[in-house]
Amino acid sequence: MAVSGFEGFEKRLELRFFDHDDSITNNNNPMGLRLIDFESLDQVLNEVQCTVVSAVANRSFDAYVLSESSLFVYPTKIIIKTCGTTQLLKSIRPLIHLARNLGLTLRACRYSRGSFIFPKSQPFPYTSFDDEVTIVEETLPKSLRYRKSSVMTPSNNPSRAWHVFTASADVESDEQVVVVEVCMTELDRVNARSFFRRKGDEKNSDSAGKEMTRLSGIDMINANAFICDFAFDPCGYSMNGVDGDRYSTIHVTPEDGFSYASFECGLSLYEDGHGDIAEVLSRAVNVFRPGSVSIATTYGGEDYNHEVTKRVERVLAKKLGLKCRSRLMDEFPGSGTVVFQSFTPRRK
């Protein structure tokens, strides 16, 4: 294990706002948060200490690949996840302010992350989840009165916990999307080679990113998605996938000793055409063949489905030889249920 290297584990922030046709906001702005101008977003990202490197949009949302991970902007929802030593929580106050200028009121906030590989390299307050929660709570309006923080610690690997803080104005969640966050470490060395630049393509991030997408098999995880990808120099990779109103994102730090990859997507369990969650996860994890996998699944407005959890475990065991070593569940008022599963190969 390296003494210090690039921190792959991301910090993730999701802010949801009351819909434009809700009586609390009562304006006629179907574009909502998408009307925030790029210069304003860039200023927020500057505070966080990252920049936009690529972007794509469709009728439903805007997707930005960042120098450190990703940003998604929907009419009433913003998702921003950043890796390295970024200062993600500095984005909360200005984003709430920009939304307020558009007549949108904050409805809910969720902040989550895994356990850092290099925790001592993080700046304050990210060296302590308690400190992070304190900063978030001080930043949020008092109207978000249903609050909870939790550290979900697997018994098989206490150093790989899942940290969650939620705050909501409502006791019932308004979010109908199930969010799946996958964190992978100890990537297969052969598979990880796909995410190193080849000689001769140093000057073309666009073609290098597309080659990484194709060689690794990422383009087959969801064949319906339009992929906006980016190759870093000399190694590393990020992509955002756009499929109707559904997003997906992958980030890869391939260096041996602190290799890491993440996959995240938002989907509905009961909509046809978006794929079986277990099969999607199997394809994503198979790209990297990691030695350790954790999956955090957040059920918002949809009820927790135990059969889905069990099916994920069966499919990963059958197709990839991964055994579920720990399964934890916690409920968050106004923000749904989180299930946290940890996997390692059967041979371990």
mmCIF file of C-alpha atoms in Angstrom:
data_model
loop_
_atom_site.group_PDB
_atom_site.id
_atom_site.type_symbol
_atom_site.label_atom_id
_atom_site.label_comp_id
_atom_site.label_asym_id
_atom_site.label_seq_id
_atom_site.Cartn_x
_atom_site.Cartn_y
_atom_site.Cartn_z
ATOM 1 C CA MET A 1 0.000 0.000 0.000
ATOM 2 C CA ALA A 2 1.339 3.394 -0.979
ATOM 3 C CA VAL A 3 2.062 5.871 1.831
ATOM 4 C CA SER A 4 -0.014 8.408 -0.068
ATOM 5 C CA GLY A 5 -1.554 8.568 -3.519
ATOM 6 C CA PHE A 6 -4.605 9.933 -5.286
ATOM 7 C CA GLU A 7 -7.799 9.498 -3.250
ATOM 8 C CA GLY A 8 -10.324 7.698 -5.427
ATOM 9 C CA PHE A 9 -13.177 7.485 -2.912
ATOM 10 C CA GLU A 10 -15.661 10.256 -3.660
ATOM 11 C CA LYS A 11 -17.691 12.541 -1.483
ATOM 12 C CA ARG A 12 -21.254 12.772 -2.824
ATOM 13 C CA LEU A 13 -23.831 15.519 -2.305
ATOM 14 C CA GLU A 14 -27.420 15.499 -3.516
ATOM 15 C CA LEU A 15 -29.709 18.511 -3.120
ATOM 16 C CA ARG A 16 -33.393 18.245 -4.031
ATOM 17 C CA PHE A 17 -35.757 21.178 -4.348
ATOM 18 C CA PHE A 18 -39.521 21.584 -4.329
ATOM 19 C CA ASP A 19 -40.970 21.080 -7.790
ATOM 20 C CA HIS A 20 -41.922 24.163 -9.801
ATOM 21 C CA ASP A 21 -45.616 23.251 -9.745
ATOM 22 C CA ASP A 22 -45.594 22.785 -5.957
ATOM 23 C CA SER A 23 -47.514 25.431 -4.017
ATOM 24 C CA ILE A 24 -44.403 26.383 -2.034
ATOM 25 C CA THR A 25 -42.590 27.704 -5.110
ATOM 26 C CA ASN A 26 -45.499 28.254 -7.515
ATOM 27 C CA ASN A 27 -43.515 29.520 -10.488
ATOM 28 C CA ASN A 28 -43.533 28.567 -14.154
ATOM 29 C CA ASN A 29 -39.976 27.392 -14.645
ATOM 30 C CA PRO A 30 -39.853 23.863 -16.133
ATOM 31 C CA MET A 31 -36.072 24.151 -16.658
ATOM 32 C CA GLY A 32 -35.558 24.890 -12.963
ATOM 33 C CA LEU A 33 -31.939 24.528 -11.854
ATOM 34 C CA ARG A 34 -30.818 24.015 -15.454
ATOM 35 C CA LEU A 35 -31.170 27.776 -15.884
ATOM 36 C CA ILE A 36 -28.162 28.345 -13.622
ATOM 37 C CA ASP A 37 -25.566 29.834 -15.972
ATOM 38 C CA PHE A 38 -22.260 28.065 -16.547
ATOM 39 C CA GLU A 39 -20.216 30.919 -15.083
ATOM 40 C CA SER A 40 -22.072 30.564 -11.765
ATOM 41 C CA LEU A 41 -21.575 26.796 -11.732
ATOM 42 C CA ASP A 42 -17.902 27.276 -12.544
ATOM 43 C CA GLN A 43 -17.527 29.624 -9.563
ATOM 44 C CA VAL A 44 -19.081 27.009 -7.267
ATOM 45 C CA LEU A 45 -16.741 24.334 -8.635
ATOM 46 C CA ASN A 46 -13.799 26.662 -8.128
ATOM 47 C CA GLU A 47 -14.684 26.772 -4.419
ATOM 48 C CA VAL A 48 -14.816 22.972 -4.408
ATOM 49 C CA GLN A 49 -11.423 22.933 -6.203
ATOM 50 C CA CYS A 50 -12.347 21.235 -9.460
ATOM 51 C CA THR A 51 -13.287 22.201 -13.029
ATOM 52 C CA VAL A 52 -15.463 20.988 -15.907
ATOM 53 C CA VAL A 53 -13.565 18.949 -18.514
ATOM 54 C CA SER A 54 -16.472 17.672 -20.618
ATOM 55 C CA ALA A 55 -20.250 18.045 -20.779
ATOM 56 C CA VAL A 56 -23.375 16.686 -22.439
ATOM 57 C CA ALA A 57 -27.094 17.427 -22.099
ATOM 58 C CA ASN A 58 -30.426 16.046 -23.232
ATOM 59 C CA ARG A 59 -34.069 16.981 -22.678
ATOM 60 C CA SER A 60 -33.998 15.796 -19.050
ATOM 61 C CA PHE A 61 -30.714 16.934 -17.466
ATOM 62 C CA ASP A 62 -27.170 18.249 -17.876
ATOM 63 C CA ALA A 63 -24.155 16.031 -17.159
ATOM 64 C CA TYR A 64 -20.670 17.394 -16.512
ATOM 65 C CA VAL A 65 -17.467 15.370 -16.232
ATOM 66 C CA LEU A 66 -15.230 17.146 -13.723
ATOM 67 C CA SER A 67 -11.495 17.118 -13.170
ATOM 68 C CA GLU A 68 -12.487 15.268 -9.988
ATOM 69 C CA SER A 69 -15.610 13.197 -10.814
ATOM 70 C CA SER A 70 -19.085 14.440 -11.893
ATOM 71 C CA LEU A 71 -21.951 16.931 -11.657
ATOM 72 C CA PHE A 72 -25.565 16.335 -12.735
ATOM 73 C CA VAL A 73 -28.150 19.105 -12.920
ATOM 74 C CA TYR A 74 -31.863 18.271 -13.189
ATOM 75 C CA PRO A 75 -34.719 20.837 -12.977
ATOM 76 C CA THR A 76 -35.178 20.164 -9.229
ATOM 77 C CA LYS A 77 -32.104 18.123 -8.281
ATOM 78 C CA ILE A 78 -28.334 18.521 -8.233
ATOM 79 C CA ILE A 79 -25.896 15.642 -7.723
ATOM 80 C CA ILE A 80 -22.213 16.423 -7.315
ATOM 81 C CA LYS A 81 -19.525 13.909 -6.412
ATOM 82 C CA THR A 82 -15.856 14.739 -6.134
ATOM 83 C CA CYS A 83 -12.751 12.713 -5.346
ATOM 84 C CA GLY A 84 -9.228 13.632 -4.245
ATOM 85 C CA THR A 85 -8.969 16.301 -1.561
ATOM 86 C CA THR A 86 -11.790 18.464 -2.901
ATOM 87 C CA GLN A 87 -13.898 20.668 -0.616
ATOM 88 C CA LEU A 88 -17.328 19.429 -1.668
ATOM 89 C CA LEU A 89 -19.299 20.869 1.253
ATOM 90 C CA LYS A 90 -18.353 24.402 0.185
ATOM 91 C CA SER A 91 -20.838 23.984 -2.675
ATOM 92 C CA ILE A 92 -23.949 23.737 -0.483
ATOM 93 C CA ARG A 93 -24.441 27.381 0.427
ATOM 94 C CA PRO A 94 -23.884 28.865 -3.073
ATOM 95 C CA LEU A 95 -26.041 26.193 -4.741
ATOM 96 C CA ILE A 96 -28.929 26.909 -2.356
ATOM 97 C CA HIS A 97 -28.481 30.628 -3.114
ATOM 98 C CA LEU A 98 -28.496 30.093 -6.893
ATOM 99 C CA ALA A 99 -31.635 27.961 -6.600
ATOM 100 C CA ARG A 100 -33.341 30.572 -4.450
ATOM 101 C CA ASN A 101 -32.708 33.150 -7.186
ATOM 102 C CA LEU A 102 -34.741 30.895 -9.483
ATOM 103 C CA GLY A 103 -37.588 30.650 -6.965
ATOM 104 C CA LEU A 104 -36.681 27.133 -5.820
ATOM 105 C CA THR A 105 -36.704 26.088 -2.153
ATOM 106 C CA LEU A 106 -34.530 23.316 -0.734
ATOM 107 C CA ARG A 107 -36.491 20.147 0.035
ATOM 108 C CA ALA A 108 -33.838 17.582 0.991
ATOM 109 C CA CYS A 109 -30.093 17.017 1.272
ATOM 110 C CA ARG A 110 -28.055 13.813 1.297
ATOM 111 C CA TYR A 111 -24.295 13.609 1.840
ATOM 112 C CA SER A 112 -22.516 10.263 1.606
ATOM 113 C CA ARG A 113 -19.073 8.765 1.175
ATOM 114 C CA GLY A 114 -17.027 5.641 1.757
ATOM 115 C CA SER A 115 -13.949 5.368 3.965
ATOM 116 C CA PHE A 116 -10.968 7.127 2.423
ATOM 117 C CA ILE A 117 -7.864 5.180 1.404
ATOM 118 C CA PHE A 118 -5.722 8.089 2.616
ATOM 119 C CA PRO A 119 -7.783 9.703 5.407
ATOM 120 C CA LYS A 120 -4.851 11.699 6.833
ATOM 121 C CA SER A 121 -4.416 13.485 3.500
ATOM 122 C CA GLN A 122 -7.914 15.004 3.670
ATOM 123 C CA PRO A 123 -8.341 18.646 4.709
ATOM 124 C CA PHE A 124 -10.686 19.711 7.509
ATOM 125 C CA PRO A 125 -13.521 18.796 7.985
ATOM 126 C CA TYR A 126 -13.130 15.572 5.967
ATOM 127 C CA THR A 127 -10.842 13.965 8.544
ATOM 128 C CA SER A 128 -13.886 13.347 10.749
ATOM 129 C CA PHE A 129 -17.433 12.479 9.677
ATOM 130 C CA ASP A 130 -18.745 14.171 12.827
ATOM 131 C CA ASP A 131 -17.088 17.403 11.696
ATOM 132 C CA GLU A 132 -18.525 17.002 8.203
ATOM 133 C CA VAL A 133 -22.028 16.540 9.624
ATOM 134 C CA THR A 134 -21.611 19.622 11.812
ATOM 135 C CA ILE A 135 -20.632 21.731 8.789
ATOM 136 C CA VAL A 136 -23.581 20.467 6.731
ATOM 137 C CA GLU A 137 -26.077 21.015 9.558
ATOM 138 C CA GLU A 138 -24.859 24.577 10.089
ATOM 139 C CA THR A 139 -25.264 25.283 6.371
ATOM 140 C CA LEU A 140 -28.773 23.918 5.873
ATOM 141 C CA PRO A 141 -31.970 25.886 6.578
ATOM 142 C CA LYS A 142 -33.942 24.943 9.690
ATOM 143 C CA SER A 143 -36.885 23.917 7.481
ATOM 144 C CA LEU A 144 -35.072 20.630 6.855
ATOM 145 C CA ARG A 145 -35.975 19.359 10.297
ATOM 146 C CA TYR A 146 -35.901 15.575 9.722
ATOM 147 C CA ARG A 147 -32.193 14.790 10.059
ATOM 148 C CA LYS A 148 -30.057 11.722 10.645
ATOM 149 C CA SER A 149 -26.420 10.675 10.322
ATOM 150 C CA SER A 150 -25.168 7.103 10.288
ATOM 151 C CA VAL A 151 -21.907 5.215 9.838
ATOM 152 C CA MET A 152 -22.670 1.757 8.471
ATOM 153 C CA THR A 153 -19.687 -0.423 9.409
ATOM 154 C CA PRO A 154 -19.371 -3.960 8.001
ATOM 155 C CA SER A 155 -18.168 -6.532 10.497
ATOM 156 C CA ASN A 156 -15.910 -8.242 7.935
ATOM 157 C CA ASN A 157 -14.022 -5.013 7.113
ATOM 158 C CA PRO A 158 -14.508 -2.136 9.608
ATOM 159 C CA SER A 159 -12.113 0.075 7.629
ATOM 160 C CA ARG A 160 -14.605 0.192 4.727
ATOM 161 C CA ALA A 161 -17.638 1.891 6.289
ATOM 162 C CA TRP A 162 -20.391 3.833 4.522
ATOM 163 C CA HIS A 163 -21.144 7.319 5.884
ATOM 164 C CA VAL A 164 -24.555 8.921 5.328
ATOM 165 C CA PHE A 165 -26.178 12.169 6.459
ATOM 166 C CA THR A 166 -29.677 13.144 5.363
ATOM 167 C CA ALA A 167 -31.957 16.098 6.021
ATOM 168 C CA SER A 168 -35.480 16.580 4.703
ATOM 169 C CA ALA A 169 -38.384 19.005 5.001
ATOM 170 C CA ASP A 170 -40.799 16.058 4.707
ATOM 171 C CA VAL A 171 -41.046 12.848 6.686
ATOM 172 C CA GLU A 172 -41.867 10.981 3.448
ATOM 173 C CA SER A 173 -39.356 10.895 0.605
ATOM 174 C CA ASP A 174 -40.264 12.566 -2.703
ATOM 175 C CA GLU A 175 -37.534 10.761 -4.676
ATOM 176 C CA GLN A 176 -38.749 7.945 -6.921
ATOM 177 C CA VAL A 177 -35.304 6.927 -8.186
ATOM 178 C CA VAL A 178 -33.260 4.125 -6.633
ATOM 179 C CA VAL A 179 -29.600 5.193 -6.440
ATOM 180 C CA VAL A 180 -26.906 2.520 -6.569
ATOM 181 C CA GLU A 181 -23.327 3.447 -5.606
ATOM 182 C CA VAL A 182 -20.573 0.863 -6.129
ATOM 183 C CA CYS A 183 -17.042 1.273 -4.743
ATOM 184 C CA MET A 184 -14.315 -1.110 -5.914
ATOM 185 C CA THR A 185 -10.710 -1.496 -4.741
ATOM 186 C CA GLU A 186 -7.831 -3.828 -5.624
ATOM 187 C CA LEU A 187 -8.676 -3.743 -9.329
ATOM 188 C CA ASP A 188 -7.425 -6.568 -11.508
ATOM 189 C CA ARG A 189 -4.052 -5.411 -12.844
ATOM 190 C CA VAL A 190 -4.702 -6.559 -16.399
ATOM 191 C CA ASN A 191 -8.122 -4.866 -16.505
ATOM 192 C CA ALA A 192 -6.654 -1.696 -14.968
ATOM 193 C CA ARG A 193 -4.201 -1.367 -17.876
ATOM 194 C CA SER A 194 -7.102 -0.227 -20.072
ATOM 195 C CA PHE A 195 -7.096 3.067 -18.143
ATOM 196 C CA PHE A 196 -3.493 4.076 -18.856
ATOM 197 C CA ARG A 197 -2.749 6.334 -21.825
ATOM 198 C CA ARG A 198 -1.019 4.676 -24.759
ATOM 199 C CA LYS A 199 2.042 6.236 -26.331
ATOM 200 C CA GLY A 200 1.075 8.644 -29.067
ATOM 201 C CA ASP A 201 -2.340 9.720 -27.736
ATOM 202 C CA GLU A 202 -1.056 12.093 -25.054
ATOM 203 C CA LYS A 203 -2.571 15.129 -26.782
ATOM 204 C CA ASN A 204 -6.027 13.755 -27.548
ATOM 205 C CA SER A 205 -8.149 13.149 -24.455
ATOM 206 C CA ASP A 206 -11.267 12.692 -26.586
ATOM 207 C CA SER A 207 -10.041 9.724 -28.632
ATOM 208 C CA ALA A 208 -8.165 8.246 -25.655
ATOM 209 C CA GLY A 209 -11.334 8.331 -23.562
ATOM 210 C CA LYS A 210 -13.369 6.636 -26.284
ATOM 211 C CA GLU A 211 -10.706 3.938 -26.651
ATOM 212 C CA MET A 212 -10.752 3.275 -22.884
ATOM 213 C CA THR A 213 -14.554 3.039 -22.970
ATOM 214 C CA ARG A 214 -14.429 0.487 -25.792
ATOM 215 C CA LEU A 215 -11.427 -1.606 -24.660
ATOM 216 C CA SER A 216 -12.668 -1.923 -21.079
ATOM 217 C CA GLY A 217 -16.199 -2.938 -22.034
ATOM 218 C CA ILE A 218 -17.783 0.064 -20.290
ATOM 219 C CA ASP A 219 -19.806 0.748 -23.441
ATOM 220 C CA MET A 220 -21.656 -2.549 -22.901
ATOM 221 C CA ILE A 221 -22.847 -1.867 -19.328
ATOM 222 C CA ASN A 222 -25.811 0.044 -20.754
ATOM 223 C CA ALA A 223 -25.798 -0.122 -24.547
ATOM 224 C CA ASN A 224 -28.629 2.459 -24.693
ATOM 225 C CA ALA A 225 -26.653 5.205 -22.938
ATOM 226 C CA PHE A 226 -24.837 8.031 -24.678
ATOM 227 C CA ILE A 227 -21.398 8.133 -23.063
ATOM 228 C CA CYS A 228 -19.432 11.305 -22.411
ATOM 229 C CA ASP A 229 -15.937 10.093 -21.466
ATOM 230 C CA PHE A 230 -12.571 11.603 -20.580
ATOM 231 C CA ALA A 231 -9.068 10.118 -20.277
ATOM 232 C CA PHE A 232 -6.642 11.690 -17.825
ATOM 233 C CA ASP A 233 -2.888 11.889 -18.342
ATOM 234 C CA PRO A 234 -0.963 9.641 -17.747
ATOM 235 C CA CYS A 235 -3.807 7.491 -16.408
ATOM 236 C CA GLY A 236 -7.306 7.645 -14.991
ATOM 237 C CA TYR A 237 -10.746 7.809 -16.530
ATOM 238 C CA SER A 238 -14.182 9.327 -16.003
ATOM 239 C CA MET A 239 -17.465 8.972 -17.836
ATOM 240 C CA ASN A 240 -21.077 10.060 -17.572
ATOM 241 C CA GLY A 241 -23.804 8.024 -19.225
ATOM 242 C CA VAL A 242 -27.066 9.630 -20.374
ATOM 243 C CA ASP A 243 -30.124 7.464 -21.055
ATOM 244 C CA GLY A 244 -33.382 9.413 -21.117
ATOM 245 C CA ASP A 245 -33.830 10.803 -17.611
ATOM 246 C CA ARG A 246 -31.383 8.264 -16.108
ATOM 247 C CA TYR A 247 -27.718 8.935 -15.419
ATOM 248 C CA SER A 248 -24.747 6.700 -14.779
ATOM 249 C CA THR A 249 -21.141 7.538 -13.969
ATOM 250 C CA ILE A 250 -17.803 5.756 -13.626
ATOM 251 C CA HIS A 251 -14.483 6.993 -12.248
ATOM 252 C CA VAL A 252 -11.233 5.047 -12.272
ATOM 253 C CA THR A 253 -7.916 5.452 -10.455
ATOM 254 C CA PRO A 254 -5.939 2.506 -11.889
ATOM 255 C CA GLU A 255 -2.558 2.823 -10.117
ATOM 256 C CA ASP A 256 -1.469 -0.363 -8.380
ATOM 257 C CA GLY A 257 -1.389 -0.074 -4.592
ATOM 258 C CA PHE A 258 -4.355 2.306 -4.373
ATOM 259 C CA SER A 259 -6.441 1.308 -7.380
ATOM 260 C CA TYR A 260 -10.099 2.276 -7.190
ATOM 261 C CA ALA A 261 -13.166 2.446 -9.404
ATOM 262 C CA SER A 262 -16.700 3.617 -8.771
ATOM 263 C CA PHE A 263 -19.938 3.044 -10.623
ATOM 264 C CA GLU A 264 -23.174 4.874 -9.866
ATOM 265 C CA CYS A 265 -26.559 4.918 -11.522
ATOM 266 C CA GLY A 266 -30.085 6.061 -10.848
ATOM 267 C CA LEU A 267 -32.916 3.775 -11.929
ATOM 268 C CA SER A 268 -36.438 2.593 -11.243
ATOM 269 C CA LEU A 269 -37.024 -0.985 -10.135
ATOM 270 C CA TYR A 270 -40.420 -1.110 -11.812
ATOM 271 C CA GLU A 271 -39.805 0.554 -15.186
ATOM 272 C CA ASP A 272 -39.286 -1.581 -18.259
ATOM 273 C CA GLY A 273 -36.336 -0.848 -20.490
ATOM 274 C CA HIS A 274 -33.742 0.161 -17.902
ATOM 275 C CA GLY A 275 -32.348 -3.286 -17.202
ATOM 276 C CA ASP A 276 -32.233 -5.625 -14.264
ATOM 277 C CA ILE A 277 -30.247 -3.947 -11.479
ATOM 278 C CA ALA A 278 -28.338 -7.151 -10.683
ATOM 279 C CA GLU A 279 -27.331 -7.668 -14.326
ATOM 280 C CA VAL A 280 -26.251 -4.029 -14.685
ATOM 281 C CA LEU A 281 -24.116 -4.291 -11.545
ATOM 282 C CA SER A 282 -22.624 -7.569 -12.726
ATOM 283 C CA ARG A 283 -21.533 -5.988 -16.030
ATOM 284 C CA ALA A 284 -20.083 -2.942 -14.251
ATOM 285 C CA VAL A 285 -18.115 -4.920 -11.654
ATOM 286 C CA ASN A 286 -16.853 -7.350 -14.309
ATOM 287 C CA VAL A 287 -15.080 -4.473 -16.083
ATOM 288 C CA PHE A 288 -12.702 -4.173 -13.116
ATOM 289 C CA ARG A 289 -12.633 -7.632 -11.438
ATOM 290 C CA PRO A 290 -11.903 -6.018 -8.038
ATOM 291 C CA GLY A 291 -10.693 -7.722 -4.880
ATOM 292 C CA SER A 292 -13.223 -5.813 -2.780
ATOM 293 C CA VAL A 293 -16.648 -4.400 -3.644
ATOM 294 C CA SER A 294 -19.184 -2.406 -1.653
ATOM 295 C CA ILE A 295 -22.654 -1.484 -2.889
ATOM 296 C CA ALA A 296 -24.836 1.185 -1.278
ATOM 297 C CA THR A 297 -28.407 1.158 -2.581
ATOM 298 C CA THR A 298 -30.695 4.024 -1.598
ATOM 299 C CA TYR A 299 -34.439 3.465 -1.924
ATOM 300 C CA GLY A 300 -36.134 6.857 -1.893
ATOM 301 C CA GLY A 301 -39.863 6.892 -2.508
ATOM 302 C CA GLU A 302 -39.862 3.260 -3.615
ATOM 303 C CA ASP A 303 -40.186 0.736 -0.789
ATOM 304 C CA TYR A 304 -37.152 -1.327 0.095
ATOM 305 C CA ASN A 305 -37.189 -4.545 -1.905
ATOM 306 C CA HIS A 306 -35.423 -7.414 -0.141
ATOM 307 C CA GLU A 307 -35.723 -9.675 -3.189
ATOM 308 C CA VAL A 308 -33.669 -7.184 -5.224
ATOM 309 C CA THR A 309 -30.956 -7.246 -2.552
ATOM 310 C CA LYS A 310 -30.856 -11.035 -2.565
ATOM 311 C CA ARG A 311 -30.853 -11.180 -6.356
ATOM 312 C CA VAL A 312 -27.803 -8.880 -6.505
ATOM 313 C CA GLU A 313 -26.018 -11.262 -4.139
ATOM 314 C CA ARG A 314 -26.988 -14.335 -6.185
ATOM 315 C CA VAL A 315 -25.971 -12.840 -9.534
ATOM 316 C CA LEU A 316 -22.609 -11.517 -8.298
ATOM 317 C CA ALA A 317 -21.881 -14.904 -6.722
ATOM 318 C CA LYS A 318 -22.845 -16.917 -9.802
ATOM 319 C CA LYS A 319 -21.289 -14.712 -12.485
ATOM 320 C CA LEU A 320 -18.264 -13.193 -10.710
ATOM 321 C CA GLY A 321 -17.561 -15.496 -7.771
ATOM 322 C CA LEU A 322 -18.182 -12.696 -5.257
ATOM 323 C CA LYS A 323 -19.543 -13.601 -1.834
ATOM 324 C CA CYS A 324 -21.563 -11.143 0.246
ATOM 325 C CA ARG A 325 -19.723 -10.843 3.574
ATOM 326 C CA SER A 326 -21.925 -8.185 5.161
ATOM 327 C CA ARG A 327 -25.374 -6.652 4.631
ATOM 328 C CA LEU A 328 -26.504 -3.635 6.642
ATOM 329 C CA MET A 329 -29.683 -1.582 6.425
ATOM 330 C CA ASP A 330 -30.715 1.763 7.893
ATOM 331 C CA GLU A 331 -33.719 4.058 7.482
ATOM 332 C CA PHE A 332 -33.538 7.829 7.080
ATOM 333 C CA PRO A 333 -36.619 10.018 7.696
ATOM 334 C CA GLY A 334 -37.687 11.700 4.476
ATOM 335 C CA SER A 335 -34.797 10.095 2.593
ATOM 336 C CA GLY A 336 -35.686 6.416 2.386
ATOM 337 C CA THR A 337 -33.752 3.244 3.151
ATOM 338 C CA VAL A 338 -30.054 2.533 2.548
ATOM 339 C CA VAL A 339 -28.751 -1.022 2.105
ATOM 340 C CA PHE A 340 -24.962 -1.470 2.293
ATOM 341 C CA GLN A 341 -23.459 -4.737 1.032
ATOM 342 C CA SER A 342 -19.800 -5.794 1.098
ATOM 343 C CA PHE A 343 -18.347 -8.449 -1.212
ATOM 344 C CA THR A 344 -15.013 -10.202 -1.695
ATOM 345 C CA PRO A 345 -14.096 -13.162 -3.941
ATOM 346 C CA ARG A 346 -14.962 -16.569 -2.502
ATOM 347 C CA ARG A 347 -11.294 -17.536 -2.364
ATOM 348 C CA LYS A 348 -10.557 -14.801 0.217
#
